[in-house]
Short mmCIF file of N, CA and C in Angstrom, two decimals:
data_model
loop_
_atom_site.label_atom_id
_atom_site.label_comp_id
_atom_site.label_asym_id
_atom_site.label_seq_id
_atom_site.Cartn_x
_atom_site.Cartn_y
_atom_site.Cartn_z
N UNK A 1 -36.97 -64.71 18.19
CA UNK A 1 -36.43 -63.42 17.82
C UNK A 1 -36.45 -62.51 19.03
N UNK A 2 -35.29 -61.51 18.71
CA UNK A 2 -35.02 -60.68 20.13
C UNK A 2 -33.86 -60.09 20.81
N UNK A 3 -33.68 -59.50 21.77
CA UNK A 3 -32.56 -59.41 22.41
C UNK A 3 -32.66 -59.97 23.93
N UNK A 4 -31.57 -60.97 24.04
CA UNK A 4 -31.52 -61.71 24.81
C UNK A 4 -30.18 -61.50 25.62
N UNK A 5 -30.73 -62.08 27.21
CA UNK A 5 -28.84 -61.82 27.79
C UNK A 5 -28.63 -63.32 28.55
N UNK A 6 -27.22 -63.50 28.45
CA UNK A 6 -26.81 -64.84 28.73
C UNK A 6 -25.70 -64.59 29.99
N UNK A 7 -26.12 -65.37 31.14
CA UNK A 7 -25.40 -65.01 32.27
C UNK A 7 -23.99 -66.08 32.20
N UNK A 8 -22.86 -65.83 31.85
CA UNK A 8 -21.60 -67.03 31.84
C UNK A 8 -20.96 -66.73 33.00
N UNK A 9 -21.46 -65.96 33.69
CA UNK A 9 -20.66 -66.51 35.29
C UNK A 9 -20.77 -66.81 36.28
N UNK A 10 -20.28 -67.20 37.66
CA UNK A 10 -21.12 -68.09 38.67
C UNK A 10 -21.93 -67.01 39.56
N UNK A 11 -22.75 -65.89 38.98
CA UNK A 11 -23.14 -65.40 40.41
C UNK A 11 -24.14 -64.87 39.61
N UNK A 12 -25.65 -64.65 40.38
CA UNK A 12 -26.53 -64.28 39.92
C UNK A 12 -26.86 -62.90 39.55
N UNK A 13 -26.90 -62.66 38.24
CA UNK A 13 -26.87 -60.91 38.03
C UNK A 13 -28.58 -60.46 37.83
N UNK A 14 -28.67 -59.42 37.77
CA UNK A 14 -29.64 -58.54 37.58
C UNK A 14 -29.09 -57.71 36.59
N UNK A 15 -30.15 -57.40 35.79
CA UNK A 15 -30.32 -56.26 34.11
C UNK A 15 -31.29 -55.32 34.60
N UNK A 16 -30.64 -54.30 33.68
CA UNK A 16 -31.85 -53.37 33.31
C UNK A 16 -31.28 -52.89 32.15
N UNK A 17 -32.38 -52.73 30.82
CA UNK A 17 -31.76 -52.24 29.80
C UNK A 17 -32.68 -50.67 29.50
N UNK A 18 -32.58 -50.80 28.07
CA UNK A 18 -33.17 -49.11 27.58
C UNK A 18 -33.61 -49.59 25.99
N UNK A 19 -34.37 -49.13 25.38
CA UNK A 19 -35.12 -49.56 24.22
C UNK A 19 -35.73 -48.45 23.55
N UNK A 20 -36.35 -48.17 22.37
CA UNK A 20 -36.50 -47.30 21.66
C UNK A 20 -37.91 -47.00 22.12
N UNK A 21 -38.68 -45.77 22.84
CA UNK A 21 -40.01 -45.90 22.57
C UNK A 21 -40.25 -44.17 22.03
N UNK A 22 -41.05 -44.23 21.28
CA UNK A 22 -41.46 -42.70 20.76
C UNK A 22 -42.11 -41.71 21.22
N UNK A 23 -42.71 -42.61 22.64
CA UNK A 23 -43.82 -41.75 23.50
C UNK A 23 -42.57 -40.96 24.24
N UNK A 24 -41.68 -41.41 24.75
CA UNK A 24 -40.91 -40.57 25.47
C UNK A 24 -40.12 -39.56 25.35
N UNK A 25 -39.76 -38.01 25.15
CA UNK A 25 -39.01 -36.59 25.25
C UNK A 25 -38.74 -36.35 26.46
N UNK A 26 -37.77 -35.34 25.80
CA UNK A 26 -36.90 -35.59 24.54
C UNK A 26 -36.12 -36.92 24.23
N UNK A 27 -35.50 -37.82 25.45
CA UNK A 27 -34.71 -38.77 24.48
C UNK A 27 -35.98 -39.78 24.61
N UNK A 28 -35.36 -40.73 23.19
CA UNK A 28 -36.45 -41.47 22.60
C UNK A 28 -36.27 -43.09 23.00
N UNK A 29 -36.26 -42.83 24.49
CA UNK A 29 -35.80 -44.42 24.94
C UNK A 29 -36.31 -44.43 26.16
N UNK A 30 -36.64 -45.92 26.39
CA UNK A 30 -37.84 -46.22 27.96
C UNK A 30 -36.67 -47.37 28.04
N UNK A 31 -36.34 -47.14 30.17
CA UNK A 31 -35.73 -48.27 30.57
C UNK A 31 -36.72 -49.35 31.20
N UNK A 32 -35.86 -50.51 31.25
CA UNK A 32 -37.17 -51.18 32.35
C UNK A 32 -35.81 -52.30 33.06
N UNK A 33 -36.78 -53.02 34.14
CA UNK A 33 -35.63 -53.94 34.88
C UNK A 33 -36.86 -54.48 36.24
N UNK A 34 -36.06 -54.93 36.91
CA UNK A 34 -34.84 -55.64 37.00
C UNK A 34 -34.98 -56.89 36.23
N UNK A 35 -33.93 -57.63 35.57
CA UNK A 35 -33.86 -58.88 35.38
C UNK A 35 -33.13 -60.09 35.71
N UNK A 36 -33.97 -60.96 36.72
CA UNK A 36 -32.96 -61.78 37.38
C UNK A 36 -32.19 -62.78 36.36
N UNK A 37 -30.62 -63.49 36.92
CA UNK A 37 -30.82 -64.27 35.56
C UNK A 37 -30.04 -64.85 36.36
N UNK A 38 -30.07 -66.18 36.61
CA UNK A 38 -29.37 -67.50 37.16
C UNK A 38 -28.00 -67.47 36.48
N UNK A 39 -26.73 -67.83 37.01
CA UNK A 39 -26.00 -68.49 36.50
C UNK A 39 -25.68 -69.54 35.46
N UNK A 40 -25.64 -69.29 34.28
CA UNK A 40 -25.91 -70.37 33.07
C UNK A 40 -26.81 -70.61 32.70
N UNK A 41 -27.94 -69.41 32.72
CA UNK A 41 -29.44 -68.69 32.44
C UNK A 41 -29.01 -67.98 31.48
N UNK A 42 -30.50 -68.16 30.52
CA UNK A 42 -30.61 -66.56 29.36
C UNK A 42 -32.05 -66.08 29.67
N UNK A 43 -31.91 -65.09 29.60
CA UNK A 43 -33.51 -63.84 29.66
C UNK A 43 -33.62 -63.27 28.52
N UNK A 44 -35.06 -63.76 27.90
CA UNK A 44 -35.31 -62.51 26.49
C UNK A 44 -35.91 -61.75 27.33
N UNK A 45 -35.41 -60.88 26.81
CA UNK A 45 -35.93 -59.22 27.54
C UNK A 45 -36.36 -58.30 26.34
N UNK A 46 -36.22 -58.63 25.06
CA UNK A 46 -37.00 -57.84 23.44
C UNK A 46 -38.04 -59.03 22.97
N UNK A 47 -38.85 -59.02 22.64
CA UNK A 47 -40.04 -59.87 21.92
C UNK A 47 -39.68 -59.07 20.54
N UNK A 48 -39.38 -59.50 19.76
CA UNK A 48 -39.44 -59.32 17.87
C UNK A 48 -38.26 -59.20 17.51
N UNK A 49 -38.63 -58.62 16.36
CA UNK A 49 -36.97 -58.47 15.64
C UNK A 49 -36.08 -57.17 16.39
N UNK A 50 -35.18 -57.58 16.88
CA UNK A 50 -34.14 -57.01 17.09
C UNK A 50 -32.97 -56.03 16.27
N UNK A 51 -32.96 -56.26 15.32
CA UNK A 51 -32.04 -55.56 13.78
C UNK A 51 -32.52 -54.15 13.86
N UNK A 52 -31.46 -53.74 13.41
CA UNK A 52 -31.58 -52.39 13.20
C UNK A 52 -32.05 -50.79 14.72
N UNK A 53 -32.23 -51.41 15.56
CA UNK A 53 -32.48 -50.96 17.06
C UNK A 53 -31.03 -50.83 17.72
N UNK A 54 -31.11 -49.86 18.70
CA UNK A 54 -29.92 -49.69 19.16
C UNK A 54 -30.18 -49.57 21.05
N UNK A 55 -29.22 -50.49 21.36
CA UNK A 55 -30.31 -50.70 23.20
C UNK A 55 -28.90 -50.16 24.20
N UNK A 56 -29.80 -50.08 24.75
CA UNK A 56 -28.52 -49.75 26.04
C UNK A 56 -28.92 -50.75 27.36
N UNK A 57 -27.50 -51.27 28.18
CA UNK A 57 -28.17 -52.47 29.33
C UNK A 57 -27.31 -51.61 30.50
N UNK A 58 -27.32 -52.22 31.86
CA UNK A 58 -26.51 -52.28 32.56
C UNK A 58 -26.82 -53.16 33.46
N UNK A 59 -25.82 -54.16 33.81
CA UNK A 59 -25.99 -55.32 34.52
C UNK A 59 -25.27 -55.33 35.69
N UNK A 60 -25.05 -56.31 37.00
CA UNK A 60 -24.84 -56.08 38.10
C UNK A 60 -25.04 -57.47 39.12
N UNK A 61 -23.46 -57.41 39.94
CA UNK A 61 -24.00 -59.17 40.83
C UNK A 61 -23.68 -58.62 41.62
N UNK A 62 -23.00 -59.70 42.69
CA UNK A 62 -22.40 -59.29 44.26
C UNK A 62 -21.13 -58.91 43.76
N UNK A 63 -20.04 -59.10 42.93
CA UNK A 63 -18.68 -59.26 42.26
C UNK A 63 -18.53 -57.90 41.71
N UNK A 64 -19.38 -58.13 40.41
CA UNK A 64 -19.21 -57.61 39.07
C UNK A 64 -20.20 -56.44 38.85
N UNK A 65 -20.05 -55.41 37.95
CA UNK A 65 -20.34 -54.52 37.53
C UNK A 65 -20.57 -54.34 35.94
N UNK A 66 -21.53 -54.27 34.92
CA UNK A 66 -21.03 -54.07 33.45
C UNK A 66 -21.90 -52.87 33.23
N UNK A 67 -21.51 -51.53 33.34
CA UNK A 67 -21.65 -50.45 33.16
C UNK A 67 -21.13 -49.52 31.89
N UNK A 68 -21.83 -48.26 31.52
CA UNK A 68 -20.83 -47.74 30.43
C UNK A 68 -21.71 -46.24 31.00
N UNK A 69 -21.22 -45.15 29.85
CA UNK A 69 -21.45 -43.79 30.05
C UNK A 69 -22.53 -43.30 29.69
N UNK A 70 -23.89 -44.28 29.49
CA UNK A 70 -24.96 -43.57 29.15
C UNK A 70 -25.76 -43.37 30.78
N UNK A 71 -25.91 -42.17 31.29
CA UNK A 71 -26.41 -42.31 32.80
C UNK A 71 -27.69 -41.86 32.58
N UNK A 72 -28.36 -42.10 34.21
CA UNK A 72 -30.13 -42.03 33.76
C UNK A 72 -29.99 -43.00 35.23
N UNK A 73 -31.24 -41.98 35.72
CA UNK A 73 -31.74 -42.41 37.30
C UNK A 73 -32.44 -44.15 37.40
N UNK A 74 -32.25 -45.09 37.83
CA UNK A 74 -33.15 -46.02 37.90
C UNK A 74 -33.43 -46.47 39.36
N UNK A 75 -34.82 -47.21 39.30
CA UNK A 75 -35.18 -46.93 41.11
C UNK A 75 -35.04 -48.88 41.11
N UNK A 76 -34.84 -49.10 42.58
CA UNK A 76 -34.11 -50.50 43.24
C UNK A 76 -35.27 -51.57 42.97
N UNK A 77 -36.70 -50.92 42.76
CA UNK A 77 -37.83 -51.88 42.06
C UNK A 77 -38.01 -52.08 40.95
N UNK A 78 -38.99 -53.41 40.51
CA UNK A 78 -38.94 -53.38 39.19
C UNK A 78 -39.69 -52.38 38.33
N UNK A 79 -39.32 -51.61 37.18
CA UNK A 79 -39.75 -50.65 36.42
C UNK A 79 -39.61 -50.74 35.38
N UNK A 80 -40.82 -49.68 34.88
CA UNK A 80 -40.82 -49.18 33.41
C UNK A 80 -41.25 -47.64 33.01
N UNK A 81 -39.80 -47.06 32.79
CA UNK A 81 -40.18 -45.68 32.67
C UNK A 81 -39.45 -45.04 31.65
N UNK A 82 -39.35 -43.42 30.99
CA UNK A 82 -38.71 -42.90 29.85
C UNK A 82 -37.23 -43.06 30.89
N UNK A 83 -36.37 -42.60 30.00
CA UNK A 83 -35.10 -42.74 29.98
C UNK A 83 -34.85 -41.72 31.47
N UNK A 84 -35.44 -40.15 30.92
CA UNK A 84 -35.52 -38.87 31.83
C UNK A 84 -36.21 -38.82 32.74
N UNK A 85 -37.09 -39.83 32.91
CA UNK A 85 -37.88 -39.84 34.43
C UNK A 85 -37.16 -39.33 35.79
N UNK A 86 -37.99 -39.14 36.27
CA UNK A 86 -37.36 -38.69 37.62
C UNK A 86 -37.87 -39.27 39.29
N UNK A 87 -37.07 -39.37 39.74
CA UNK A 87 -37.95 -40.62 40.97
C UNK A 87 -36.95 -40.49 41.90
N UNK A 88 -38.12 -40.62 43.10
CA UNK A 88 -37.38 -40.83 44.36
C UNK A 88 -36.37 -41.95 44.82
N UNK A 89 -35.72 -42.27 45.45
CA UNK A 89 -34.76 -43.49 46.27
C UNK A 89 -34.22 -44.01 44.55
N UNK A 90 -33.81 -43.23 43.96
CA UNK A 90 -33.30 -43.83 42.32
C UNK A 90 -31.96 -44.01 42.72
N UNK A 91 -30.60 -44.53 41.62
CA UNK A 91 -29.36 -44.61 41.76
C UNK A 91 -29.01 -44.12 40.37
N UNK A 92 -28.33 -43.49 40.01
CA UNK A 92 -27.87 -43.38 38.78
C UNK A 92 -26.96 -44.00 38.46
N UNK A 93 -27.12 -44.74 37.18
CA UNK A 93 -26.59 -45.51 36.79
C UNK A 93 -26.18 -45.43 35.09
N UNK A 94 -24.64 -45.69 34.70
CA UNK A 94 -24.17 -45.50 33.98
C UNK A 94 -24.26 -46.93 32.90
N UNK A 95 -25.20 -46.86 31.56
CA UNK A 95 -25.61 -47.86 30.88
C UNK A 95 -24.57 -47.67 29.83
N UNK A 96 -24.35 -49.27 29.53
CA UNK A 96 -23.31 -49.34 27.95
C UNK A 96 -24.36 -49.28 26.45
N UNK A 97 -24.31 -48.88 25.64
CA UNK A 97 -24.49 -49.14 23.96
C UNK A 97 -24.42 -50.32 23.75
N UNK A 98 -25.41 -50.69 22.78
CA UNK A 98 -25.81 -52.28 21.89
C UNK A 98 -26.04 -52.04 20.53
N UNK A 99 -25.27 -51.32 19.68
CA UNK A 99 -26.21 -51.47 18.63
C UNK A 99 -26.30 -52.49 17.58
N UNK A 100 -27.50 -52.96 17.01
CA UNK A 100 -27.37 -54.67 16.69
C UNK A 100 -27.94 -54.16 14.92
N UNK A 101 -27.13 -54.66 14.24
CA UNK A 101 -27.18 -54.91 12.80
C UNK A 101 -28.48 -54.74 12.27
N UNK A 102 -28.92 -53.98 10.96
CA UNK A 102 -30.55 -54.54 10.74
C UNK A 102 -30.47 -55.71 10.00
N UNK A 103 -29.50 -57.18 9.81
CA UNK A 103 -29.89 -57.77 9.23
C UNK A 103 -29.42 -58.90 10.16
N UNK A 104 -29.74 -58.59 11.76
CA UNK A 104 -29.66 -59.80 12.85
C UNK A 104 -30.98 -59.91 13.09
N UNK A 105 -31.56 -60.84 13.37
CA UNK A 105 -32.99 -60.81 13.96
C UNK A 105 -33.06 -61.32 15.50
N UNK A 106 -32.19 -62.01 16.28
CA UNK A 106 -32.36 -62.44 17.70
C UNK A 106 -30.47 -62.17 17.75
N UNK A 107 -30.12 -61.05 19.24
CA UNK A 107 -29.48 -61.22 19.34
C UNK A 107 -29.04 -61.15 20.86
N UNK A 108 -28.13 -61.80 21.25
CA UNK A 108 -27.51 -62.03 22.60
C UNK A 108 -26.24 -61.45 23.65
N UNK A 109 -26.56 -60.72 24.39
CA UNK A 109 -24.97 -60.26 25.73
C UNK A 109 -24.90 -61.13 26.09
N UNK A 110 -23.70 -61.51 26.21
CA UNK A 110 -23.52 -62.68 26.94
C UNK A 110 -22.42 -62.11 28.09
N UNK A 111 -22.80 -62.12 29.03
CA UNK A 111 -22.32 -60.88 30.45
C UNK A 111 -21.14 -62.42 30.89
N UNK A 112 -19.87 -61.95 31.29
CA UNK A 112 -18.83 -62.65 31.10
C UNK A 112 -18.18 -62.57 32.65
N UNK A 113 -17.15 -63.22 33.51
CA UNK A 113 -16.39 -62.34 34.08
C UNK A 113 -14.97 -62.43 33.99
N UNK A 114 -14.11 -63.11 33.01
CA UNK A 114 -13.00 -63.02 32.14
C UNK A 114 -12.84 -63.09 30.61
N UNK A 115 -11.98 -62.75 30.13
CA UNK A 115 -11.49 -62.49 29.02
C UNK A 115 -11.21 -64.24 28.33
N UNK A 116 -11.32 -65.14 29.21
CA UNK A 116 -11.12 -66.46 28.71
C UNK A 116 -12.60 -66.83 27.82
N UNK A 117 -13.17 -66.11 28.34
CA UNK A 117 -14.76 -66.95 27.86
C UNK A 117 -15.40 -66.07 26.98
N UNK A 118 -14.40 -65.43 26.41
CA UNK A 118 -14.98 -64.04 24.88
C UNK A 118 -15.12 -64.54 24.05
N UNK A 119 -15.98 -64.25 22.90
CA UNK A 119 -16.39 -65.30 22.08
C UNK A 119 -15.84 -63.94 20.94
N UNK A 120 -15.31 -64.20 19.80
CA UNK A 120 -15.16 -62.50 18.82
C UNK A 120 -15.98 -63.29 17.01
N UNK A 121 -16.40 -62.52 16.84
CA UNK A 121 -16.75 -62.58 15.10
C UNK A 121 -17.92 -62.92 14.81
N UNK A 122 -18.92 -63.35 16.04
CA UNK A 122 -19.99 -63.01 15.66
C UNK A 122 -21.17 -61.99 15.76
N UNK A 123 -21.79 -61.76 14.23
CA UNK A 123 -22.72 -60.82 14.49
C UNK A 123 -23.72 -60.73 15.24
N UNK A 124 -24.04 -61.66 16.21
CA UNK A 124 -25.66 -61.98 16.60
C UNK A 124 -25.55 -61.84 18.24
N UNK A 125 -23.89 -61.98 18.57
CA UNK A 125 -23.86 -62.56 19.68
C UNK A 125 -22.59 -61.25 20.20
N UNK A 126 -22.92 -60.81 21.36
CA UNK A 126 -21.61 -59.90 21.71
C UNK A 126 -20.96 -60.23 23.38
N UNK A 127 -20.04 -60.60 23.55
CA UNK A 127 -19.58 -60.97 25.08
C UNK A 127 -18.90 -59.83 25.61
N UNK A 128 -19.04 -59.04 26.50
CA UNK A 128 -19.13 -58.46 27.45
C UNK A 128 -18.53 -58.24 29.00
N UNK A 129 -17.23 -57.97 29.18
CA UNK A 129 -16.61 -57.96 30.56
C UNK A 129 -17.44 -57.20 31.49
N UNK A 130 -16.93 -57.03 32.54
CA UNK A 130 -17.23 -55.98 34.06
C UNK A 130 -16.58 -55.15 33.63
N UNK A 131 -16.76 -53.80 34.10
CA UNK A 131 -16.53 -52.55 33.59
C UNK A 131 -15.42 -52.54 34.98
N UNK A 132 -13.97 -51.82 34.84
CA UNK A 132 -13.07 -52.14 35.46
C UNK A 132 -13.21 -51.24 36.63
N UNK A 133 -12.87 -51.24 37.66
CA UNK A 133 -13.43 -50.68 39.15
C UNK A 133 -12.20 -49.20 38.95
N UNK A 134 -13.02 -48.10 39.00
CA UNK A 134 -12.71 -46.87 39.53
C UNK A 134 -12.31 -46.42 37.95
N UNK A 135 -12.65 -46.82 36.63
CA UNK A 135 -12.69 -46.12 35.62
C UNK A 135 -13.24 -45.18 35.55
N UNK A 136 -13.55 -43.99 34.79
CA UNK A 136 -13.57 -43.35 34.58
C UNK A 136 -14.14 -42.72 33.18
N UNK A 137 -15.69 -42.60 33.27
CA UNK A 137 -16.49 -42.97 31.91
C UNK A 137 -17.28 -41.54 31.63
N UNK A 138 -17.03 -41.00 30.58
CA UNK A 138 -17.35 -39.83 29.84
C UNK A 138 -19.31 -40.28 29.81
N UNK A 139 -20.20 -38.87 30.21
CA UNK A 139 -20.94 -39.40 30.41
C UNK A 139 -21.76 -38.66 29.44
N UNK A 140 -22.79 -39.09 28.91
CA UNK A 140 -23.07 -39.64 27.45
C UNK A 140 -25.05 -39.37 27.37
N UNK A 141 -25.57 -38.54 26.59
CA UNK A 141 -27.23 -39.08 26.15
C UNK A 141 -27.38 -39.36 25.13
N UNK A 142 -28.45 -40.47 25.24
CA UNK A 142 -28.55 -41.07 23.84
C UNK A 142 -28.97 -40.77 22.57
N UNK A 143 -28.64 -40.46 21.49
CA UNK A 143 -29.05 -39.98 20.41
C UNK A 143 -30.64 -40.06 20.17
N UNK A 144 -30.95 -38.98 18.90
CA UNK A 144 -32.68 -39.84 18.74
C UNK A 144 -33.04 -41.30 18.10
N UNK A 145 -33.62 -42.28 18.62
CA UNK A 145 -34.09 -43.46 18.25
C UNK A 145 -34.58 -43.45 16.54
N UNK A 146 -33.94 -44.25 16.18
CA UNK A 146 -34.24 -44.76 14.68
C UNK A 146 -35.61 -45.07 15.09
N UNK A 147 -36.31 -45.11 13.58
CA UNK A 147 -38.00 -45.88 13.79
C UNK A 147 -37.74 -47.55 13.89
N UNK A 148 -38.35 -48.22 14.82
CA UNK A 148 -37.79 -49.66 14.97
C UNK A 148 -38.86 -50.70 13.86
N UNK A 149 -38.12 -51.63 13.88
CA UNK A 149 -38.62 -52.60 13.55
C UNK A 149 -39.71 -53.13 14.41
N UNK A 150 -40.66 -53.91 14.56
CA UNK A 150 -41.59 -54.60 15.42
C UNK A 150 -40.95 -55.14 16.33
N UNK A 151 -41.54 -54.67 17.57
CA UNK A 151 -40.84 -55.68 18.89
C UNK A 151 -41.41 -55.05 19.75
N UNK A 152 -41.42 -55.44 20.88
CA UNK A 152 -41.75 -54.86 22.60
C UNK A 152 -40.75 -55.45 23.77
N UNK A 153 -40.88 -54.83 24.68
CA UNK A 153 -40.03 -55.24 25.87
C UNK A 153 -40.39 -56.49 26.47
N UNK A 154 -39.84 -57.68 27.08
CA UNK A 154 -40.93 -58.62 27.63
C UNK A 154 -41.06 -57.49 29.31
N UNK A 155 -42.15 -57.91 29.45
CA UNK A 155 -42.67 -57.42 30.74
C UNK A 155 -42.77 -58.20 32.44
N UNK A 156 -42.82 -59.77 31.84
CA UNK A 156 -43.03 -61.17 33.04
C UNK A 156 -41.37 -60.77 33.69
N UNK A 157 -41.77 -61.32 34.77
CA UNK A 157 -40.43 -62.18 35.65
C UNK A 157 -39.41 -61.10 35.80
N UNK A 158 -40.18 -59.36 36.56
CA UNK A 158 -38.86 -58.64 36.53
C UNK A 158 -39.31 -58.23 38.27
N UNK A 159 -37.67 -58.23 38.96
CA UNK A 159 -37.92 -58.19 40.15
C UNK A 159 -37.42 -57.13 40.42
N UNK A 160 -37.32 -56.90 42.05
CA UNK A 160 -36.15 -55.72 43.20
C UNK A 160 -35.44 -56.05 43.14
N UNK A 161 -34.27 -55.24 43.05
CA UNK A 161 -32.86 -55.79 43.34
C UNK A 161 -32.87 -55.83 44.99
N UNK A 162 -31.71 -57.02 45.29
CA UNK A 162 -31.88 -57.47 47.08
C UNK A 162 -31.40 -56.13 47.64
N UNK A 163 -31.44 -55.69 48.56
CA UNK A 163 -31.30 -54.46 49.58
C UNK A 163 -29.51 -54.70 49.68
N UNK A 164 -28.79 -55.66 49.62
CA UNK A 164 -27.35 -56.09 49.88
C UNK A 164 -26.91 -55.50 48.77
N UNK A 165 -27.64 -55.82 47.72
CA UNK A 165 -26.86 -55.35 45.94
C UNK A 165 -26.71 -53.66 46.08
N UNK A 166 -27.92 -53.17 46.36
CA UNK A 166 -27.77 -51.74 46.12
C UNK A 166 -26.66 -50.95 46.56
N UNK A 167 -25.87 -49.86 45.47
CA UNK A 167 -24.89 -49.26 46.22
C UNK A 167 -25.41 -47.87 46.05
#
């Protein structure tokens, strides 16, 4: 059980998502990252039930970009902080919306880099393009966090992004 991300294209990406925590004001969400993920790799990055939670990610290779309009500072090491933190050498970065059913219990991004390899109609599972270069994204804070179901972030195996990636 969980939320999980599935890398379907040939280049190695890095995650960072956003998750519900209550300790944090005003908004009610802690990001964390980096997450490396091999090419034809999956990373659980939620431990429990997943349903009914609403996450935000933003992912990133040498290529590709999958971004959306929720923005919020994140720093080039691995972290765990509220949404509003504030930090030195950060990038701001524009995160997409997840919100996953309360009657999914493990569910999966599957980070894509064409439209050939979209998967549509299932509830558990959502595929995911690159956010198209020089769009133009209304920028967005996240509502207050529903009370969640049981779960935590996994915490193992989160790195720096390489000094080449950073823009």
């Amino acid at each position: 059980m969980g939320l999980n991300f599935r890398n379907s294209t040939s280049e190695t990406i890095f995650v960072a998502y956003a998750y519900p925590d209550f300790s944090c004001s005003p908004v009610n969400y802690a990001t964390i990252g980096w997450y490396r993920i091999e090419p034809g790799q999956s990373r659980q990055v939620w431990s429990g039930y997943a349903g009914g939670n609403t996450f935000f990610y933003y992912a990133e290779s040498d290529s590709y970009t999958w971004s959306g309009g929720y923005y919020t500072d994140i720093p080039n090491d691995a972290f765990n902080q509220c949404w509003d933190s504030d930090c030195n050498d950060c990038r701001e970065l524009g995160f997409r919306r997840v919100p996953v059913g309360s009657s999914v219990r493990n569910y999966t991004v599957v980070l894509i880099s064409s439209s050939s390899r979209s998967k549509k109609g299932l509830i558990h599972l959502r595929t995911a393009l690159p956010t198209k270069p020089g769009k133009r994204l209304v920028r967005r804070v996240p509502l207050k966090a529903r009370k969640l179901a049981s779960g935590r972030p996994v915490l193992a195996k989160r790195r720096a992004v390489p000094k080449k990636r950073r823009r």
